[in-house]
PDB file of C-alpha atoms in Angstrom:
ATOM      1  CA  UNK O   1     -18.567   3.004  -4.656  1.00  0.00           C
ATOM      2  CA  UNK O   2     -14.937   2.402  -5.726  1.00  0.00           C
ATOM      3  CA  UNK O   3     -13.949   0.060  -8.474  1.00  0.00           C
ATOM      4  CA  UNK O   4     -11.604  -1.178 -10.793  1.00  0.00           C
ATOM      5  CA  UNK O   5     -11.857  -2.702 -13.795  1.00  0.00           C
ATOM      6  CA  UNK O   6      -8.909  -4.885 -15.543  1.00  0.00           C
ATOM      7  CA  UNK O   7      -8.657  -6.490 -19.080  1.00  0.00           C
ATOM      8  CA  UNK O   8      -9.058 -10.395 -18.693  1.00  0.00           C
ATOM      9  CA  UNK O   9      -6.521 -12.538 -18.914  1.00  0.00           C
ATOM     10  CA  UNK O  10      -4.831 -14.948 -19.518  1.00  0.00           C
ATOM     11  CA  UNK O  11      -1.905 -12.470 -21.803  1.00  0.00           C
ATOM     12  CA  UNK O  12      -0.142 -14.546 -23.117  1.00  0.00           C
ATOM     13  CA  UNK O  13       3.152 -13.325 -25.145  1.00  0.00           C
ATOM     14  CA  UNK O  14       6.836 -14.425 -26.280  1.00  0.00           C
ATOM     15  CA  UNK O  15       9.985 -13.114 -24.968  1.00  0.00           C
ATOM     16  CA  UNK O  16      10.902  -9.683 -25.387  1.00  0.00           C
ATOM     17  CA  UNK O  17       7.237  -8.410 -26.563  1.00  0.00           C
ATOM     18  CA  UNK O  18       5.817  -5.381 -25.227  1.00  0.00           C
ATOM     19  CA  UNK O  19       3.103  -5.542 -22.345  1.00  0.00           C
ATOM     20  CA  UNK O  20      -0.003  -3.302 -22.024  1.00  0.00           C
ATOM     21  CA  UNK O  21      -2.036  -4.289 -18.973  1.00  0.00           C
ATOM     22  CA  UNK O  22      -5.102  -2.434 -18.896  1.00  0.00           C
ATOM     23  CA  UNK O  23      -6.860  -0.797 -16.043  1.00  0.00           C
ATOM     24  CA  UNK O  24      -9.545   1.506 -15.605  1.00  0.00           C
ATOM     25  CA  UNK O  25     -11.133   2.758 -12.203  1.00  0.00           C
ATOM     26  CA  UNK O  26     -14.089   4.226 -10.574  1.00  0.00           C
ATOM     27  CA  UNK O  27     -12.826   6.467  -7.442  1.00  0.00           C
ATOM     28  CA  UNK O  28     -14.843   8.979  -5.100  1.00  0.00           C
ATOM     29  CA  UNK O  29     -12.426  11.458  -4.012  1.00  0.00           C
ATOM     30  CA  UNK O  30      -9.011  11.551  -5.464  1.00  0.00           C
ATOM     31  CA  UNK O  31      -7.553   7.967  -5.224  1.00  0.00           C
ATOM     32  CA  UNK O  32      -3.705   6.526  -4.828  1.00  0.00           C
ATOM     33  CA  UNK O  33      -3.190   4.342  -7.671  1.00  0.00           C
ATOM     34  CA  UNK O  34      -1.081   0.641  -7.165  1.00  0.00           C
ATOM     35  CA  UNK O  35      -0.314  -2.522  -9.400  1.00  0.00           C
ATOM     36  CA  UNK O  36       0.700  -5.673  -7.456  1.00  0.00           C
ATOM     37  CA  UNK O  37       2.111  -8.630  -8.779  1.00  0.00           C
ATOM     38  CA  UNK O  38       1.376 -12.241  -7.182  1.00  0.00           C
ATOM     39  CA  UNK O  39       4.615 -14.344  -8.353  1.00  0.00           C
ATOM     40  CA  UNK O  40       3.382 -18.441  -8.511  1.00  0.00           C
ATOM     41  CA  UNK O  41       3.053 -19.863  -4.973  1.00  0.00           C
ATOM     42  CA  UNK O  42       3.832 -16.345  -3.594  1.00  0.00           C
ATOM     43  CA  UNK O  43       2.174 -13.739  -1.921  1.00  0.00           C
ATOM     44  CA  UNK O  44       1.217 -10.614  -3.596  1.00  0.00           C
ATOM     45  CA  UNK O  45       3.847  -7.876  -3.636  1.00  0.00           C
ATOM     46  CA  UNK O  46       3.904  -3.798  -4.491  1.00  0.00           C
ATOM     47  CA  UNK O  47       5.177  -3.330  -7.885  1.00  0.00           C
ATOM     48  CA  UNK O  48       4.642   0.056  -8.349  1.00  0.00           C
ATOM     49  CA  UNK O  49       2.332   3.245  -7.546  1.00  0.00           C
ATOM     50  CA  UNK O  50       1.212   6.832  -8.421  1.00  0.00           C
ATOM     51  CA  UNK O  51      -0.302   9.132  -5.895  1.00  0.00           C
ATOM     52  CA  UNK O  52      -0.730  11.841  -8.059  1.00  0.00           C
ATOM     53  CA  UNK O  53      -2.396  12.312 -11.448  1.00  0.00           C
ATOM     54  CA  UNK O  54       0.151  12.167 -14.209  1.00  0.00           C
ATOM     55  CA  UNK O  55       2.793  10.245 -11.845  1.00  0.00           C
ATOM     56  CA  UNK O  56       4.474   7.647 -13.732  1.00  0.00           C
ATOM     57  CA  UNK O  57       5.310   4.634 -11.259  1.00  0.00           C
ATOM     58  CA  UNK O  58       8.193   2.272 -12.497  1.00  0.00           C
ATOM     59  CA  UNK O  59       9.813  -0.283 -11.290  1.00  0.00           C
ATOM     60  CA  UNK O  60      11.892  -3.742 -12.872  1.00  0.00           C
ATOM     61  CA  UNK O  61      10.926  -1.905 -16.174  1.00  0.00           C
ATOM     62  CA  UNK O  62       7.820  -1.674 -15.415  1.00  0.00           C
ATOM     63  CA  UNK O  63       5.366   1.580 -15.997  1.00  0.00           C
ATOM     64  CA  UNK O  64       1.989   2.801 -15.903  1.00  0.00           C
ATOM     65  CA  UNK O  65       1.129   6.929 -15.859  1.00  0.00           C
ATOM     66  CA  UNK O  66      -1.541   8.149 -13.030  1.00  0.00           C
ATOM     67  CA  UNK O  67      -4.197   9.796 -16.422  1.00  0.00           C
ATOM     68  CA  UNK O  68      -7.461  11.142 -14.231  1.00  0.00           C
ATOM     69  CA  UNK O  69      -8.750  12.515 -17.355  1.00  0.00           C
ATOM     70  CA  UNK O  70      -9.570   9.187 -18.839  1.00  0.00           C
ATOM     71  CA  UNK O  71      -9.354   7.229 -15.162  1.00  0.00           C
ATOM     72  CA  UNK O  72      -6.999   5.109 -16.085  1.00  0.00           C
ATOM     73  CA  UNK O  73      -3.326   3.254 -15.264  1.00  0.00           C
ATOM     74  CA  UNK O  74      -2.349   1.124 -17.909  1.00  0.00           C
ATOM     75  CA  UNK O  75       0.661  -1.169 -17.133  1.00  0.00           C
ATOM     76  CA  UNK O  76       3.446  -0.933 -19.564  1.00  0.00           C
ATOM     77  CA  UNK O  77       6.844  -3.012 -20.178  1.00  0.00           C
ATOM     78  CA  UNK O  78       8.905  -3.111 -23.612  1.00  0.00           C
ATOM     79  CA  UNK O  79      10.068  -6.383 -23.056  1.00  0.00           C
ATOM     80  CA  UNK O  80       9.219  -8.912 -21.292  1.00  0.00           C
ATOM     81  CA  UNK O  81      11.034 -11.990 -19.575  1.00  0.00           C
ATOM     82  CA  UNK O  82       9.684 -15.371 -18.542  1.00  0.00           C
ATOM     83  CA  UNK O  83      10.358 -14.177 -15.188  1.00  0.00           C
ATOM     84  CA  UNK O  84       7.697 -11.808 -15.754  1.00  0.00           C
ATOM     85  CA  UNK O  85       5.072 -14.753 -15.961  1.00  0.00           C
ATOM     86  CA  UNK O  86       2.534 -13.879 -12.729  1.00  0.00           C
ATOM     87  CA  UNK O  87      -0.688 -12.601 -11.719  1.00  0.00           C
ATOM     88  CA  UNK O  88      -0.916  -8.503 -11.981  1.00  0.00           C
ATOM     89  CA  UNK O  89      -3.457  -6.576  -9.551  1.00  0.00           C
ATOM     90  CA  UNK O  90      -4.530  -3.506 -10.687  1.00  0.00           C
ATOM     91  CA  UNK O  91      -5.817  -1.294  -7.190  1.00  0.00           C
ATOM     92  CA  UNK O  92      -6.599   1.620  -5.232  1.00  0.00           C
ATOM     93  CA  UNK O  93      -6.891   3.137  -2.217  1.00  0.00           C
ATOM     94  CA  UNK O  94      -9.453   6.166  -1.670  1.00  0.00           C
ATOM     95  CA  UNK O  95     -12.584   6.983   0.541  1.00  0.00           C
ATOM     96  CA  UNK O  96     -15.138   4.890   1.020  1.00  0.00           C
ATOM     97  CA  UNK O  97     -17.575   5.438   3.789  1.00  0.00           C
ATOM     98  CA  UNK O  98     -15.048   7.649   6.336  1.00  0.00           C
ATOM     99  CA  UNK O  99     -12.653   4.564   5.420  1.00  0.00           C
ATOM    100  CA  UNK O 100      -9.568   3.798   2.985  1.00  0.00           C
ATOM    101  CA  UNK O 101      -9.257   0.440   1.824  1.00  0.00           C
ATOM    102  CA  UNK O 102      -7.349  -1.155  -1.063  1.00  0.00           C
ATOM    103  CA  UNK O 103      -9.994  -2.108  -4.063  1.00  0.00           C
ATOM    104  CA  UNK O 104      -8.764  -4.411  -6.304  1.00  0.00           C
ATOM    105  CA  UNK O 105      -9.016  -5.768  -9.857  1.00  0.00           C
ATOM    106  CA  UNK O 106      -9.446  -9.200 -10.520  1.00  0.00           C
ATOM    107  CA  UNK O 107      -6.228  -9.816 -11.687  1.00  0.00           C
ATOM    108  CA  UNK O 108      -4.799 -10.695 -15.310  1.00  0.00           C
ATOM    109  CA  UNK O 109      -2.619 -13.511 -15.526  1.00  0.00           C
ATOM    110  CA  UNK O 110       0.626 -13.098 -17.597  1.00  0.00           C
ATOM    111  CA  UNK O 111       2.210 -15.786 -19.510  1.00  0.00           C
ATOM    112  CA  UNK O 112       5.371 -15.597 -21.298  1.00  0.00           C
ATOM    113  CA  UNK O 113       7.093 -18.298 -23.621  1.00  0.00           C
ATOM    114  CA  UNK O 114      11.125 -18.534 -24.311  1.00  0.00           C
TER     115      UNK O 114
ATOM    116  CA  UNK C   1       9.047 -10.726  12.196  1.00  0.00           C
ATOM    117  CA  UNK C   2      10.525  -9.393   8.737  1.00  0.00           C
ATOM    118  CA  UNK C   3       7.116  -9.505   7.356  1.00  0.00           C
ATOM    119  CA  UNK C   4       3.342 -10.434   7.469  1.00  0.00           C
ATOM    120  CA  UNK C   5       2.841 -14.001   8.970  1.00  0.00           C
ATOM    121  CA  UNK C   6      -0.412 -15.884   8.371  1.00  0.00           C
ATOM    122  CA  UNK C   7      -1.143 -19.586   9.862  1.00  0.00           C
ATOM    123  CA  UNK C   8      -1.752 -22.007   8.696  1.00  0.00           C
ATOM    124  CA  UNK C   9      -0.542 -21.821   5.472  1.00  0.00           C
ATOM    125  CA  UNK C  10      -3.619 -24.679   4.241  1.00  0.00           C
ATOM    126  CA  UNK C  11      -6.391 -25.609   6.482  1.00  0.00           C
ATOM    127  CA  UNK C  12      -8.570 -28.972   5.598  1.00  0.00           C
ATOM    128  CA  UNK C  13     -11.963 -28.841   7.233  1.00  0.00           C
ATOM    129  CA  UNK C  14     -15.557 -30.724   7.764  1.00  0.00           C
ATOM    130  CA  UNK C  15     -18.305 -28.571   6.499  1.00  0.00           C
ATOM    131  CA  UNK C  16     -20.121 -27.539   9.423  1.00  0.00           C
ATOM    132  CA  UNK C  17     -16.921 -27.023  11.713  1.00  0.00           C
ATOM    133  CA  UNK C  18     -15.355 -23.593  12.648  1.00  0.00           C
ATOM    134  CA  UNK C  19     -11.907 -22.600  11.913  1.00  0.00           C
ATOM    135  CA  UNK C  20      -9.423 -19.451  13.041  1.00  0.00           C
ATOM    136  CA  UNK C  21      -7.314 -17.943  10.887  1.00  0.00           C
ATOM    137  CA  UNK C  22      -4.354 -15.711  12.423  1.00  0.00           C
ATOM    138  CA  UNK C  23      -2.496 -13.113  10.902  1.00  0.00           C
ATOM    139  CA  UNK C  24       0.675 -11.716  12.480  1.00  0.00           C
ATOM    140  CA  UNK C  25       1.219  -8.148  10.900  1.00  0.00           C
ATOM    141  CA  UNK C  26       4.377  -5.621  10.264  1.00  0.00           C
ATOM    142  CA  UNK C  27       5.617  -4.416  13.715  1.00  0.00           C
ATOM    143  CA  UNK C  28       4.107  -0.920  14.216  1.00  0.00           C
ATOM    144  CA  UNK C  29       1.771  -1.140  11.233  1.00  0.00           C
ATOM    145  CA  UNK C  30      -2.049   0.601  12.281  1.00  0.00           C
ATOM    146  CA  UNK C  31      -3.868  -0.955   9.707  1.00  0.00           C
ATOM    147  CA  UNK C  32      -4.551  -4.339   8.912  1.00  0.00           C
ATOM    148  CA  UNK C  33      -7.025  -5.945   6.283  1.00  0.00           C
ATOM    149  CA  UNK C  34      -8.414  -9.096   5.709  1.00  0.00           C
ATOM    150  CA  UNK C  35      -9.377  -9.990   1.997  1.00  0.00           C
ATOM    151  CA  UNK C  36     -10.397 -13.249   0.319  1.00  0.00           C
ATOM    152  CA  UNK C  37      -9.406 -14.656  -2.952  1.00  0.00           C
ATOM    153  CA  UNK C  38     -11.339 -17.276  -4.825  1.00  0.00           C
ATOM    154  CA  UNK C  39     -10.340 -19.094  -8.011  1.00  0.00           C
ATOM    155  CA  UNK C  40     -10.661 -16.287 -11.001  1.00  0.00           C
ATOM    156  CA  UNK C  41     -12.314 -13.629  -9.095  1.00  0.00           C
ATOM    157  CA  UNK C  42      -9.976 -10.473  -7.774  1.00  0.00           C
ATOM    158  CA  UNK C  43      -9.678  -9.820  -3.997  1.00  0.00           C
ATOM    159  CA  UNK C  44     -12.705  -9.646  -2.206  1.00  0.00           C
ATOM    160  CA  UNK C  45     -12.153  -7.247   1.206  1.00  0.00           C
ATOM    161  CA  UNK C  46     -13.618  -8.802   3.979  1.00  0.00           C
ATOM    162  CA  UNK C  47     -12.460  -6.541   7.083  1.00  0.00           C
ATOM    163  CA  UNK C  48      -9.987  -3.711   8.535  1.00  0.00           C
ATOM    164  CA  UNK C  49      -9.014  -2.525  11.594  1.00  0.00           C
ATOM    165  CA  UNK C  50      -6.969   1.244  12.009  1.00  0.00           C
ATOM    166  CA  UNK C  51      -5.065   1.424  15.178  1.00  0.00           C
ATOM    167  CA  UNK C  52      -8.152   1.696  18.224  1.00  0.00           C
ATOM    168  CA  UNK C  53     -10.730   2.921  15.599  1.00  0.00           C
ATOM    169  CA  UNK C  54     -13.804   0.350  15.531  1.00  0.00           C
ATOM    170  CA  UNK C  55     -13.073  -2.131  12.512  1.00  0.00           C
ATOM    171  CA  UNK C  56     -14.630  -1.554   8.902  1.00  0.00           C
ATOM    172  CA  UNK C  57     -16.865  -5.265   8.727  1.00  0.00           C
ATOM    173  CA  UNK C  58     -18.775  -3.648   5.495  1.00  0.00           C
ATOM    174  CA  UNK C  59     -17.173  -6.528   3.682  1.00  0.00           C
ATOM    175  CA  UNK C  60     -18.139 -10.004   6.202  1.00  0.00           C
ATOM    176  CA  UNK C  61     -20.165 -12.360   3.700  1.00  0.00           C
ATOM    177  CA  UNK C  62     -22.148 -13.065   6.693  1.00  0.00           C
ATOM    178  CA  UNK C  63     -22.857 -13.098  10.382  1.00  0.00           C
ATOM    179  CA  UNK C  64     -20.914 -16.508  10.463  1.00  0.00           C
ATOM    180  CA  UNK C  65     -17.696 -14.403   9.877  1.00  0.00           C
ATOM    181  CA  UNK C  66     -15.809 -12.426  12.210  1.00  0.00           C
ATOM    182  CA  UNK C  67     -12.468 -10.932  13.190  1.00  0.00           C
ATOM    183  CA  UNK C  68     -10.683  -9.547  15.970  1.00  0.00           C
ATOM    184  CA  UNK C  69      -7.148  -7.878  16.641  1.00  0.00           C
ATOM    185  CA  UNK C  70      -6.008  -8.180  19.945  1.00  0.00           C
ATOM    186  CA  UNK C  71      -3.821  -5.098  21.253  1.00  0.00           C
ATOM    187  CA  UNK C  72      -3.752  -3.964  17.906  1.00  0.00           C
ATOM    188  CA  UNK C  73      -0.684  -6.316  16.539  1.00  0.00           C
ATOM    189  CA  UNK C  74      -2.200 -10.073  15.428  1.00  0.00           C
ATOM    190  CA  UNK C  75      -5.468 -10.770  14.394  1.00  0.00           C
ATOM    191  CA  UNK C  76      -8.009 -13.648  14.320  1.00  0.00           C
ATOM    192  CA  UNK C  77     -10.421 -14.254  11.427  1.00  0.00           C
ATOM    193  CA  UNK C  78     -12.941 -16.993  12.350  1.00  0.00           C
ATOM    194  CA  UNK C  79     -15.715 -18.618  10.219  1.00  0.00           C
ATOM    195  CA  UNK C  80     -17.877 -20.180  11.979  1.00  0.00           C
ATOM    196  CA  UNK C  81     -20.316 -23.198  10.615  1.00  0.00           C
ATOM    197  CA  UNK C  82     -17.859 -23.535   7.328  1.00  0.00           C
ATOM    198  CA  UNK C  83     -19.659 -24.191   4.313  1.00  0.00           C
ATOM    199  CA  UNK C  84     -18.118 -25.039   1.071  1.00  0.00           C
ATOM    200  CA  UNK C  85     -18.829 -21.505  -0.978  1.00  0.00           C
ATOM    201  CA  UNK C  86     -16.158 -20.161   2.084  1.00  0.00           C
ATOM    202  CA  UNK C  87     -13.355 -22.227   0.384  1.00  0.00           C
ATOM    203  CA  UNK C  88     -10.923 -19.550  -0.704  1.00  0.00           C
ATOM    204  CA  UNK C  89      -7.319 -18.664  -0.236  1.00  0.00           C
ATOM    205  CA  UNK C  90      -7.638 -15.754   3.026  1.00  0.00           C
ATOM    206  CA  UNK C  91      -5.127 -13.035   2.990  1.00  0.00           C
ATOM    207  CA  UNK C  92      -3.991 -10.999   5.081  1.00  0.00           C
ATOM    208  CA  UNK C  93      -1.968  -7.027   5.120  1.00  0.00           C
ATOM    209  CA  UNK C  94      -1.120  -4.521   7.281  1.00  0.00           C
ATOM    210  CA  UNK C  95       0.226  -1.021   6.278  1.00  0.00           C
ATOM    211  CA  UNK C  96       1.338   2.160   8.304  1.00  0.00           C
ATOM    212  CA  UNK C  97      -1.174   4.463   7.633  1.00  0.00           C
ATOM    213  CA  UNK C  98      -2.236   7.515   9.324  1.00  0.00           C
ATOM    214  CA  UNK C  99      -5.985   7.253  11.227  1.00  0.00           C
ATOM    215  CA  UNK C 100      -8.452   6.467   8.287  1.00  0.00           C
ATOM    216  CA  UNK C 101      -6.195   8.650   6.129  1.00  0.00           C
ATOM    217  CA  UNK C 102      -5.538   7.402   2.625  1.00  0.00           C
ATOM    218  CA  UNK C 103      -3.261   4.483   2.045  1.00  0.00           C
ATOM    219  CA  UNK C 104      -0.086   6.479   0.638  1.00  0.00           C
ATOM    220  CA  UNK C 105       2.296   3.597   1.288  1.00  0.00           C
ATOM    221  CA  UNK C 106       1.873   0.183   0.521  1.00  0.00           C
ATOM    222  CA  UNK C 107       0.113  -2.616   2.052  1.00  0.00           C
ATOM    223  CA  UNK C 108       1.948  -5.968   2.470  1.00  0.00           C
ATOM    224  CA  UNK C 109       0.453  -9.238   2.242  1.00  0.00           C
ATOM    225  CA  UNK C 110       0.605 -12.363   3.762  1.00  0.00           C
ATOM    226  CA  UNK C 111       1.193 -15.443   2.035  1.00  0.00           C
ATOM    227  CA  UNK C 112      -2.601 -16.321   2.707  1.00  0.00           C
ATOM    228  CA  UNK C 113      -4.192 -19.119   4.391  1.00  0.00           C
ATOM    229  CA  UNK C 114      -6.128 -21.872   1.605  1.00  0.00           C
ATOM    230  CA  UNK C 115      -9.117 -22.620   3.152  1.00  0.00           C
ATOM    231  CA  UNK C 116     -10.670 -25.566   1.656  1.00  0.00           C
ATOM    232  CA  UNK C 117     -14.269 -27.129   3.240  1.00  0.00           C
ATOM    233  CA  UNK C 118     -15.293 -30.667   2.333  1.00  0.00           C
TER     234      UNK C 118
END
């Protein structure tokens, strides 16, 4: 089956450090690859995706690279804020039993200090 | 409305009781997908409907949970005979996708229901 396997959290970092999320999947098929972010006391939210392998999604400076050679989409950010301090859901979408439904990571909490 | 609605936003109940969830999806979104979220674990689907298609239950716990989606806009999740492993925070998302095609854009969430069973 599908699957997708994040590094545990919590990250925790200082203002202006550089971010690697990792994330590594398990797809039948070819699968559309998405990070969400859950924001405290706030519903999850798209924060970027790749549909393609060797897409690069971005978004708020935020990056990860669609690599189907090593089934992988790391999250990347050179510098990150307080604001940045949430929950990060790695996931993908691909066939599973004549269906396609989102399979998610369990999440890796971020927390950044001033 | 402007985006997914779930109620209620916290439900309180006796083990033992039933409870209905509702989620109010995207106009003109197909799909729609129930997931649950306990406390450190990732998002666990439960169900999902595509437009008139039968609905994917490969993900119900048990035969105590079920869901329906009533002229293919809002949809009901009830557990019936709560028990206190079913306290979790339920979300909800719907996305336009084509029929059972691959989810190209995104799916948007609810801002969940907390279940909680005492």
């Amino acid at each position: 089956g599908n699957s997708v396997t994040q590094m545990e959290g919590p990250v925790t970092l200082s203002e202006e450090a550089f971010l690697t999320i990792n994330c590594t999947y398990t797809a039948t098929g070819y699968p559309s690859l998405f990070w969400y972010v859950q924001y405290p006391g706030e519903g999850l939210q798209l924060l970027l995706k790749a549909t393609k392998a060797d897409d690069k999604g971005s978004n708020k400076g935020f990056e990860a690279t669609y690599r189907k050679e090593t089934t992988s989409f790391h999250l990347e950010k050179g510098s990150v804020q307080v604001s940045d301090s949430a929950v990060y859901f790695c996931a993908l979408s691909a066939a599973s039993g004549g269906s396609y439904i989102p399979t998610f990571g369990r999440g890796t909490s971020l927390i950044v200090h001033p | 409305g402007a985006g997914v609605s779930q109620s209620p936003s916290n439900k309180v109940t006796e083990k033992g009781k039933d409870v209905e969830l509702r989620c109010d999806p995207i106009s003109g979104h197909t799909a729609l997908y129930w997931y649950r979220q306990s406390l450190g674990q990732g998002l666990e689907f439960l169900i999902y409907f595509q437009g008139n298609s039968a609905p994917d239950k490969s993900g119900l716990p048990s035969d105590r949970f079920s869901a329906e989606r009533t002229g293919g806009s809002v949809s009901t999740l009830t557990i019936q005979r709560t028990q206190q492993e079913d306290s979790a925070v339920y979300l909800c998302a719907s996305s336009f996708s084509r029929d059972r095609g691959p989810l190209i854009t995104e799916a948007f969430f609810g801002q969940g229901t907390r279940l909680t069973v005492v």
